[in-house]
Structures are given as C-alpha cells and as structure tokens.
Amino acid sequence: MMRIRTQPSLSREFNLIALFIIFILLLVSVWIVWRTYEYNGDRVLKQLENESLRIDRALIVEIENAGYVLESVGRQIAAMKESNLDDINQLLQSFDRRNYAKNSFFSWADADQRLVASSVTGVLKDPIDVSDRDYVKKAVTKPWALYIGRPIEGRISNKWVLPLSLGITDKQGKYLGVLILSLDISNLTREVSKVIKEQGISFAITNLALTLLTQDSADIDFFSRNFDLKLLAKIDFDTAPTGIYSRANLWDGDRIYAYYERSGKYPYVIFLGYDADKNAAALRSVLLPRLMQLCVIAGFLLWVLWDVRRRIIQPVVNLTYVVRSIVRGEQISTEPERGPIEIELLHHEILRLYQMLGERKRLE
C-alpha cells in the first residue's frame, strides 16, 4: 500500500505564508479603499453644506438689497402724484441708470393693475394688464410688503426675470399702485455663484413647488438629470429643511454627491451637486498614495519571503538531494553550498561524512 505523506514541508509552509500575507494585504487594501471613500464622501458633503449656506446668504442679500431699492423708489413715488406718469418714469429711469438694480428694471402698475411705465421703454402707450400676476394680487392686498413671484419671461425685456412687487400707498393710506422690480435671473445667478469657493460644485434653486428658478452649471440638464422630482415631492422641507439627496458610488460613475437646503428666509430650495469627474480625481489623489504605501510594504514582505526561500529553504532542499545521492551511492559535487553559516557548516559535515564513507568502502 502506498503511504501518503501528510507532514508539512518548508516549501508548502512558505507558500501558505505568502498566500496568507497576500490575502491580508488584499483585505487591508479593500479596507483602505472603503475608508478613503467614506472620508472623501464626508468631506465633499461638508463642503456642499458650507456652500449651500453661502449661497443662501448671497441669495438673501441680493433679494434684500433689491427690496431696499424698491422701497426707496416706492417712498418717492408715494410723495408724487400717481397721475404724473412722466415724473414716475424719470424716477424709474434715474434708478435704472445708477444700476442699483444690477441690470434689472423697474415697472409701475397703476391702481387699475395696468402696467403703464417702465424704466426700459418709458411710458407705455398701450398699458399692459397685469392683474393676473400673483405677485401683483398680493401687493394689492398688503401694501409695503415685499412679494416675490415665480420666474417669468418679461413682456418688455424678453428676459427671464424674478419679479419683486411692492404695493404703494400715500400718507392717507390711499392705494396708488404696484412698483415692480424685475431681477435679471442670469445676473442674479452670476452674483450668487461668486460666493462658491470650491471648484466642481454646481447649484440649482427652485421654489417650494420645485419650479426651477435658476441653475449654475455647464450642463443645462444638471437639475433634471441628477434630481428626481417624484422623490423630491416626497420630502417635507418644513420638517427636513436640509439633507443628503444622494452619494457617489464606486461602481456607478454617473452618480454624484448631492445635497439640498431650504432657504432660511425665502420660499426657495437650494440643490447642490459635486461633479463626478472632480470627485473621482479627488478620490484618486487621496487613495493612490495610500495604496502605493501598501504596495511598497507588500513588496518588501514578499521580498523578505523570497530571500528566506532563496537563502534557507532552497539550500536545505539541495542538501536533501545531496544526502539522497549519498544513500544511493551516487557521486556528488564537492562544491560548497553557499548561504548562511549554518547551511555551509551542515554541507561541510555532509561532505566529511561522504568522504568517510568512501574511505571505509575502499578499506573494505
């Protein structure tokens, strides 16, 4: 019956140790990748949170500044006769020339809710009925309170604007009309985007009904591509004014880090996203040095194992073959075995034993 050898060998133990070390290094690599991904994600989301606060403050400042200018113009109109459209028109154009409204323009709607004067076209020969505008209706019901309408394409400027309205009354409380300031949305977007410090961050601003106000991104489909209206409709922005919408995925390059925050003062929601390519580059810049360090350590350990095999295990195997040849009565090489001193001494004693056995054989 054939006897099966089950005792371990140095070569097998060496191979097992090498495989075990490689397995451990792979586990450590996976752990490093995951921890780096988590660290990078937390960093990006913190950046998005900070940028959303800056955007919110910038948006509030821009609207408040426009509101101050609107109230200043309204106070001067209240001191005039509302029937003198030429004086009102000159006042609107004077503020327009000073660029207080930053490329936006003023309009005046009389008590009948008809647009009769504009800083762009002057006194209108054919007044425009604006009684259907929600911001005009609100301004009529509560004068001297600032109201913000939905983004519209201006009938006069042919630009997309954000209308701000202010109902005007005289000292006796008589209703005079509505002063309208149409903020140029493209200019508003440029002013707000100046506060963003980190590259690769894009933003979109909507009202609470998720109607897009503006967005700052090279991708014109930034908001529709990265934010699902059905999912957003399930969010209660009163109970959850801030939150993480999505995280980037190691296996899906199209997913991005996305964050939302409701404005602290106005009925708007700010959505931010971090560019996928920028995120991948940032992740590589952190991950690659760590993996390179791990590769260097792995290479060093494998080199140590290879050196142990070359200097210890392989000489022992060679000596085993030498002893086997002696037992079989075969000729062996007398060249010394190179390696550690213990290996050389063992080979020297084996050669002495071989010479002694040869001498005894000749004597017999």
CSV table of C-alpha atoms in Angstrom, one decimal:
chain,number,residue,atom,x,y,z
A,1,MET,CA,0.0,0.0,0.0
A,2,MET,CA,1.3,3.4,-0.9
A,3,ARG,CA,2.0,5.6,2.1
A,4,ILE,CA,0.6,9.2,1.7
A,5,ARG,CA,2.9,11.9,3.1
A,6,THR,CA,0.9,14.3,5.2
A,7,GLN,CA,3.6,16.0,7.1
A,8,PRO,CA,4.1,19.7,6.2
A,9,SER,CA,7.1,20.8,4.2
A,10,LEU,CA,9.1,24.1,4.4
A,11,SER,CA,8.1,24.9,0.8
A,12,ARG,CA,4.4,24.4,1.5
A,13,GLU,CA,4.6,26.4,4.7
A,14,PHE,CA,6.4,29.1,2.8
A,15,ASN,CA,3.7,29.2,0.1
A,16,LEU,CA,0.9,29.3,2.7
A,17,ILE,CA,2.6,32.1,4.5
A,18,ALA,CA,3.0,34.0,1.2
A,19,LEU,CA,-0.6,33.5,0.3
A,20,PHE,CA,-1.8,34.4,3.7
A,21,ILE,CA,0.2,37.7,3.6
A,22,ILE,CA,-1.2,38.5,0.1
A,23,PHE,CA,-4.8,37.8,1.4
A,24,ILE,CA,-4.3,40.0,4.4
A,25,LEU,CA,-2.9,42.8,2.1
A,26,LEU,CA,-5.9,42.5,-0.1
A,27,LEU,CA,-8.2,42.8,2.9
A,28,VAL,CA,-6.3,45.9,4.0
A,29,SER,CA,-6.5,47.3,0.5
A,30,VAL,CA,-10.3,46.9,0.5
A,31,TRP,CA,-10.5,48.5,3.9
A,32,ILE,CA,-8.3,51.4,2.8
A,33,VAL,CA,-10.4,52.0,-0.3
A,34,TRP,CA,-13.6,51.9,1.7
A,35,ARG,CA,-12.4,54.2,4.5
A,36,THR,CA,-10.9,56.6,1.9
A,37,TYR,CA,-14.2,56.6,0.1
A,38,GLU,CA,-16.1,57.3,3.3
A,39,TYR,CA,-13.7,60.1,4.3
A,40,ASN,CA,-13.9,61.7,0.9
A,41,GLY,CA,-17.7,61.5,0.9
A,42,ASP,CA,-17.9,63.2,4.3
A,43,ARG,CA,-15.5,65.9,3.2
A,44,VAL,CA,-17.5,66.6,0.0
A,45,LEU,CA,-20.8,66.6,1.8
A,46,LYS,CA,-19.4,69.1,4.4
A,47,GLN,CA,-18.2,71.3,1.5
A,48,LEU,CA,-21.7,71.1,-0.1
A,49,GLU,CA,-23.3,72.1,3.3
A,50,ASN,CA,-20.9,75.1,3.6
A,51,GLU,CA,-21.5,76.2,0.1
A,52,SER,CA,-25.3,75.9,0.5
A,53,LEU,CA,-25.1,78.3,3.5
A,54,ARG,CA,-23.0,80.8,1.4
A,55,ILE,CA,-25.5,80.6,-1.5
A,56,ASP,CA,-28.4,81.1,0.8
A,57,ARG,CA,-26.8,84.1,2.4
A,58,ALA,CA,-25.9,85.5,-1.0
A,59,LEU,CA,-29.5,85.0,-2.3
A,60,ILE,CA,-30.9,86.7,0.8
A,61,VAL,CA,-28.6,89.6,0.4
A,62,GLU,CA,-29.4,90.1,-3.3
A,63,ILE,CA,-33.1,90.0,-2.7
A,64,GLU,CA,-32.9,92.2,0.4
A,65,ASN,CA,-30.8,94.8,-1.5
A,66,ALA,CA,-33.4,94.8,-4.3
A,67,GLY,CA,-36.1,95.2,-1.7
A,68,TYR,CA,-34.4,98.2,-0.2
A,69,VAL,CA,-34.1,99.8,-3.6
A,70,LEU,CA,-37.7,99.0,-4.3
A,71,GLU,CA,-38.9,100.6,-1.1
A,72,SER,CA,-36.7,103.7,-1.7
A,73,VAL,CA,-38.3,104.2,-5.1
A,74,GLY,CA,-41.7,103.5,-3.7
A,75,ARG,CA,-41.3,106.2,-1.0
A,76,GLN,CA,-40.5,108.7,-3.6
A,77,ILE,CA,-43.5,107.7,-5.7
A,78,ALA,CA,-45.7,108.0,-2.7
A,79,ALA,CA,-44.7,111.6,-2.4
A,80,MET,CA,-45.6,112.3,-6.0
A,81,LYS,CA,-48.9,112.4,-7.8
A,82,GLU,CA,-49.6,109.0,-9.1
A,83,SER,CA,-51.2,110.5,-12.2
A,84,ASN,CA,-48.0,112.2,-13.3
A,85,LEU,CA,-46.5,109.3,-15.2
A,86,ASP,CA,-43.7,111.4,-16.7
A,87,ASP,CA,-42.2,112.1,-13.2
A,88,ILE,CA,-42.6,108.5,-12.2
A,89,ASN,CA,-40.9,107.4,-15.5
A,90,GLN,CA,-38.0,109.8,-14.9
A,91,LEU,CA,-37.6,108.4,-11.4
A,92,LEU,CA,-37.5,104.8,-12.6
A,93,GLN,CA,-35.0,105.6,-15.3
A,94,SER,CA,-32.8,107.5,-12.9
A,95,PHE,CA,-32.5,104.5,-10.6
A,96,ASP,CA,-32.0,102.3,-13.7
A,97,ARG,CA,-29.1,104.5,-14.9
A,98,ARG,CA,-27.4,104.2,-11.5
A,99,ASN,CA,-27.6,100.4,-11.9
A,100,TYR,CA,-29.0,100.0,-8.5
A,101,ALA,CA,-31.0,97.0,-9.7
A,102,LYS,CA,-27.9,95.4,-11.4
A,103,ASN,CA,-29.1,95.1,-15.0
A,104,SER,CA,-32.7,94.7,-13.8
A,105,PHE,CA,-35.5,97.2,-14.4
A,106,PHE,CA,-38.4,98.9,-12.7
A,107,SER,CA,-42.1,98.9,-13.7
A,108,TRP,CA,-45.1,100.8,-12.4
A,109,ALA,CA,-48.7,99.4,-12.4
A,110,ASP,CA,-51.4,101.9,-11.5
A,111,ALA,CA,-54.4,101.4,-9.2
A,112,ASP,CA,-56.2,99.5,-12.0
A,113,GLN,CA,-53.3,97.0,-12.1
A,114,ARG,CA,-52.2,98.1,-15.6
A,115,LEU,CA,-48.5,98.4,-16.4
A,116,VAL,CA,-48.2,102.0,-17.5
A,117,ALA,CA,-44.4,102.8,-17.2
A,118,SER,CA,-41.1,101.0,-17.3
A,119,SER,CA,-37.5,102.1,-16.9
A,120,VAL,CA,-36.8,100.3,-20.2
A,121,THR,CA,-39.5,101.6,-22.6
A,122,GLY,CA,-40.7,104.6,-20.7
A,123,VAL,CA,-44.4,105.5,-20.5
A,124,LEU,CA,-46.4,102.8,-22.4
A,125,LYS,CA,-48.9,104.0,-24.9
A,126,ASP,CA,-50.8,100.7,-24.5
A,127,PRO,CA,-50.9,99.7,-20.9
A,128,ILE,CA,-50.5,96.0,-20.1
A,129,ASP,CA,-52.9,94.3,-17.8
A,130,VAL,CA,-51.0,92.5,-15.0
A,131,SER,CA,-54.0,91.8,-12.8
A,132,ASP,CA,-53.4,88.0,-13.4
A,133,ARG,CA,-50.0,88.1,-11.8
A,134,ASP,CA,-49.9,86.5,-8.3
A,135,TYR,CA,-47.3,88.9,-7.0
A,136,VAL,CA,-49.4,91.9,-8.1
A,137,LYS,CA,-52.5,90.5,-6.4
A,138,LYS,CA,-50.6,90.0,-3.1
A,139,ALA,CA,-49.1,93.5,-3.3
A,140,VAL,CA,-52.6,95.0,-3.6
A,141,THR,CA,-53.9,93.2,-0.5
A,142,LYS,CA,-51.0,94.1,1.7
A,143,PRO,CA,-49.1,97.3,0.7
A,144,TRP,CA,-45.5,98.0,1.7
A,145,ALA,CA,-44.7,94.3,2.0
A,146,LEU,CA,-42.2,92.7,-0.4
A,147,TYR,CA,-43.5,89.8,-2.5
A,148,ILE,CA,-41.6,87.5,-4.9
A,149,GLY,CA,-43.3,86.0,-7.9
A,150,ARG,CA,-42.4,83.0,-10.0
A,151,PRO,CA,-39.8,83.3,-12.7
A,152,ILE,CA,-41.3,84.7,-15.8
A,153,GLU,CA,-40.2,85.8,-19.3
A,154,GLY,CA,-40.7,89.6,-19.2
A,155,ARG,CA,-43.1,91.0,-21.7
A,156,ILE,CA,-41.0,94.1,-22.1
A,157,SER,CA,-37.4,92.9,-21.7
A,158,ASN,CA,-37.9,89.4,-23.2
A,159,LYS,CA,-35.6,88.1,-20.5
A,160,TRP,CA,-36.3,85.6,-17.7
A,161,VAL,CA,-36.7,87.7,-14.6
A,162,LEU,CA,-37.7,87.2,-11.0
A,163,PRO,CA,-40.4,89.8,-10.2
A,164,LEU,CA,-40.5,91.6,-6.8
A,165,SER,CA,-43.6,93.7,-6.1
A,166,LEU,CA,-44.4,96.3,-3.5
A,167,GLY,CA,-47.8,97.9,-3.0
A,168,ILE,CA,-47.7,101.7,-2.7
A,169,THR,CA,-50.0,103.9,-0.6
A,170,ASP,CA,-49.8,107.6,0.2
A,171,LYS,CA,-49.7,109.1,3.7
A,172,GLN,CA,-53.5,108.9,4.0
A,173,GLY,CA,-53.4,105.1,3.1
A,174,LYS,CA,-54.8,105.6,-0.4
A,175,TYR,CA,-53.8,102.8,-2.7
A,176,LEU,CA,-51.6,104.2,-5.6
A,177,GLY,CA,-50.4,101.2,-7.4
A,178,VAL,CA,-47.7,98.5,-7.5
A,179,LEU,CA,-44.0,99.0,-8.0
A,180,ILE,CA,-42.3,96.0,-9.7
A,181,LEU,CA,-38.6,95.3,-9.8
A,182,SER,CA,-37.7,92.6,-12.3
A,183,LEU,CA,-34.4,90.9,-11.3
A,184,ASP,CA,-32.4,89.6,-14.2
A,185,ILE,CA,-32.1,85.9,-13.3
A,186,SER,CA,-28.9,85.4,-15.2
A,187,ASN,CA,-27.3,88.4,-13.4
A,188,LEU,CA,-28.7,87.1,-10.1
A,189,THR,CA,-27.1,83.7,-10.8
A,190,ARG,CA,-23.7,85.3,-11.5
A,191,GLU,CA,-23.8,87.3,-8.3
A,192,VAL,CA,-24.7,84.2,-6.2
A,193,SER,CA,-22.2,81.9,-7.9
A,194,LYS,CA,-19.4,84.3,-6.8
A,195,VAL,CA,-19.6,83.0,-3.3
A,196,ILE,CA,-18.8,79.4,-4.2
A,197,LYS,CA,-15.2,78.7,-3.2
A,198,GLU,CA,-14.8,75.0,-4.2
A,199,GLN,CA,-14.4,74.0,-7.8
A,200,GLY,CA,-16.7,71.4,-9.3
A,201,ILE,CA,-19.8,72.4,-7.3
A,202,SER,CA,-23.0,73.3,-9.3
A,203,PHE,CA,-26.2,74.5,-7.8
A,204,ALA,CA,-29.9,74.9,-8.8
A,205,ILE,CA,-32.5,77.0,-7.0
A,206,THR,CA,-36.2,76.1,-7.1
A,207,ASN,CA,-39.3,77.3,-5.2
A,208,LEU,CA,-41.1,75.0,-2.8
A,209,ALA,CA,-43.2,73.7,-5.8
A,210,LEU,CA,-39.9,72.6,-7.3
A,211,THR,CA,-40.2,75.0,-10.2
A,212,LEU,CA,-36.7,75.8,-11.4
A,213,LEU,CA,-35.6,79.4,-10.7
A,214,THR,CA,-32.0,79.2,-11.9
A,215,GLN,CA,-29.0,76.9,-12.1
A,216,ASP,CA,-25.3,77.4,-12.4
A,217,SER,CA,-23.8,74.5,-14.3
A,218,ALA,CA,-22.2,73.8,-17.6
A,219,ASP,CA,-24.7,71.0,-18.0
A,220,ILE,CA,-28.1,72.6,-18.9
A,221,ASP,CA,-29.8,69.4,-17.6
A,222,PHE,CA,-28.0,69.5,-14.3
A,223,PHE,CA,-31.1,69.6,-12.2
A,224,SER,CA,-33.3,67.3,-14.2
A,225,ARG,CA,-30.5,64.8,-14.6
A,226,ASN,CA,-29.5,64.5,-11.0
A,227,PHE,CA,-32.7,65.2,-9.1
A,228,ASP,CA,-35.9,63.1,-9.4
A,229,LEU,CA,-39.0,65.3,-9.0
A,230,LYS,CA,-41.0,62.3,-7.8
A,231,LEU,CA,-38.5,61.7,-5.0
A,232,LEU,CA,-38.2,65.4,-4.2
A,233,ALA,CA,-42.0,65.7,-3.9
A,234,LYS,CA,-41.9,63.2,-1.0
A,235,ILE,CA,-39.6,65.4,1.0
A,236,ASP,CA,-41.2,67.7,3.6
A,237,PHE,CA,-39.0,70.7,3.5
A,238,ASP,CA,-40.6,72.1,6.7
A,239,THR,CA,-39.6,69.1,8.8
A,240,ALA,CA,-36.4,68.3,6.9
A,241,PRO,CA,-35.0,71.6,5.7
A,242,THR,CA,-31.6,70.1,4.9
A,243,GLY,CA,-30.4,66.7,3.9
A,244,ILE,CA,-28.3,64.5,1.7
A,245,TYR,CA,-30.0,63.6,-1.6
A,246,SER,CA,-27.5,61.1,-3.0
A,247,ARG,CA,-24.0,59.8,-2.6
A,248,ALA,CA,-21.5,58.9,-5.3
A,249,ASN,CA,-20.9,55.3,-6.0
A,250,LEU,CA,-17.6,53.4,-6.5
A,251,TRP,CA,-19.3,51.3,-9.2
A,252,ASP,CA,-21.5,53.9,-10.8
A,253,GLY,CA,-19.6,56.9,-12.3
A,254,ASP,CA,-22.7,58.8,-13.1
A,255,ARG,CA,-24.0,59.2,-9.5
A,256,ILE,CA,-22.8,62.3,-7.7
A,257,TYR,CA,-22.8,63.7,-4.2
A,258,ALA,CA,-26.0,65.9,-3.9
A,259,TYR,CA,-27.3,68.0,-1.1
A,260,TYR,CA,-30.3,70.2,-0.6
A,261,GLU,CA,-31.2,73.0,1.8
A,262,ARG,CA,-34.2,75.2,2.1
A,263,SER,CA,-33.6,78.9,2.3
A,264,GLY,CA,-33.7,80.3,5.8
A,265,LYS,CA,-35.8,83.3,4.8
A,266,TYR,CA,-37.4,82.9,1.3
A,267,PRO,CA,-39.5,80.1,-0.1
A,268,TYR,CA,-36.7,78.6,-2.1
A,269,VAL,CA,-34.7,75.3,-2.0
A,270,ILE,CA,-31.1,75.2,-3.0
A,271,PHE,CA,-29.8,72.0,-4.6
A,272,LEU,CA,-26.1,71.4,-4.9
A,273,GLY,CA,-24.1,68.7,-6.7
A,274,TYR,CA,-20.4,67.8,-6.9
A,275,ASP,CA,-19.0,67.0,-10.3
A,276,ALA,CA,-18.4,63.2,-10.8
A,277,ASP,CA,-15.0,63.7,-12.6
A,278,LYS,CA,-13.8,66.1,-9.9
A,279,ASN,CA,-14.8,63.7,-7.2
A,280,ALA,CA,-13.0,60.8,-8.9
A,281,ALA,CA,-9.9,62.9,-9.3
A,282,ALA,CA,-10.0,64.0,-5.6
A,283,LEU,CA,-10.6,60.4,-4.5
A,284,ARG,CA,-7.6,59.2,-6.6
A,285,SER,CA,-5.4,61.9,-5.2
A,286,VAL,CA,-6.0,60.6,-1.7
A,287,LEU,CA,-6.3,56.9,-2.4
A,288,LEU,CA,-3.3,56.3,-4.7
A,289,PRO,CA,-0.6,57.5,-2.2
A,290,ARG,CA,-2.1,55.2,0.4
A,291,LEU,CA,-2.3,52.2,-2.0
A,292,MET,CA,1.3,52.9,-3.1
A,293,GLN,CA,2.5,52.8,0.5
A,294,LEU,CA,0.7,49.5,0.9
A,295,CYS,CA,2.2,48.1,-2.3
A,296,VAL,CA,5.7,49.1,-1.0
A,297,ILE,CA,5.1,47.3,2.2
A,298,ALA,CA,3.7,44.2,0.4
A,299,GLY,CA,6.7,44.2,-2.0
A,300,PHE,CA,9.1,44.4,1.0
A,301,LEU,CA,7.4,41.5,2.8
A,302,LEU,CA,7.3,39.3,-0.4
A,303,TRP,CA,11.0,40.1,-1.0
A,304,VAL,CA,11.8,39.0,2.6
A,305,LEU,CA,9.9,35.8,2.0
A,306,TRP,CA,11.6,35.2,-1.3
A,307,ASP,CA,15.0,35.9,0.3
A,308,VAL,CA,14.2,33.4,3.1
A,309,ARG,CA,13.3,30.9,0.4
A,310,ARG,CA,16.5,31.5,-1.6
A,311,ARG,CA,18.9,31.6,1.4
A,312,ILE,CA,17.4,28.9,3.7
A,313,ILE,CA,14.7,26.7,2.2
A,314,GLN,CA,16.3,26.1,-1.2
A,315,PRO,CA,19.8,25.2,0.3
A,316,VAL,CA,18.0,22.8,2.7
A,317,VAL,CA,16.3,21.2,-0.3
A,318,ASN,CA,19.6,21.0,-2.1
A,319,LEU,CA,21.2,19.3,0.9
A,320,THR,CA,18.4,16.8,1.0
A,321,TYR,CA,19.2,15.8,-2.6
A,322,VAL,CA,22.9,15.5,-1.7
A,323,VAL,CA,22.1,13.2,1.2
A,324,ARG,CA,19.8,11.1,-1.0
A,325,SER,CA,22.6,10.8,-3.6
A,326,ILE,CA,25.0,9.6,-0.9
A,327,VAL,CA,22.5,7.0,0.3
A,328,ARG,CA,22.1,5.7,-3.3
A,329,GLY,CA,25.9,5.5,-3.7
A,330,GLU,CA,26.0,8.2,-6.3
A,331,GLN,CA,28.7,10.7,-6.9
A,332,ILE,CA,28.1,14.2,-5.5
A,333,SER,CA,29.6,17.6,-6.1
A,334,THR,CA,32.1,18.8,-3.6
A,335,GLU,CA,31.4,22.5,-4.3
A,336,PRO,CA,30.5,24.2,-1.1
A,337,GLU,CA,26.8,25.2,-0.6
A,338,ARG,CA,26.5,29.0,-0.4
A,339,GLY,CA,24.2,30.5,2.2
A,340,PRO,CA,24.1,31.2,5.9
A,341,ILE,CA,26.9,29.9,8.1
A,342,GLU,CA,24.7,27.1,9.4
A,343,ILE,CA,23.9,25.9,5.9
A,344,GLU,CA,27.6,25.9,5.0
A,345,LEU,CA,28.6,24.1,8.1
A,346,LEU,CA,25.9,21.4,7.6
A,347,HIS,CA,27.1,20.9,4.0
A,348,HIS,CA,30.7,20.7,5.1
A,349,GLU,CA,29.8,18.0,7.6
A,350,ILE,CA,27.8,16.1,5.0
A,351,LEU,CA,30.9,16.2,2.7
A,352,ARG,CA,33.1,14.9,5.5
A,353,LEU,CA,30.6,12.1,6.1
A,354,TYR,CA,30.6,11.3,2.3
A,355,GLN,CA,34.5,11.2,2.3
A,356,MET,CA,34.5,9.0,5.4
A,357,LEU,CA,32.0,6.6,3.8
A,358,GLY,CA,34.1,6.5,0.6
A,359,GLU,CA,37.3,5.8,2.6
A,360,ARG,CA,35.7,3.0,4.6
A,361,LYS,CA,34.4,1.5,1.3
A,362,ARG,CA,37.9,1.4,-0.1
A,363,LEU,CA,39.3,-0.2,3.0
A,364,GLU,CA,36.7,-2.9,2.9
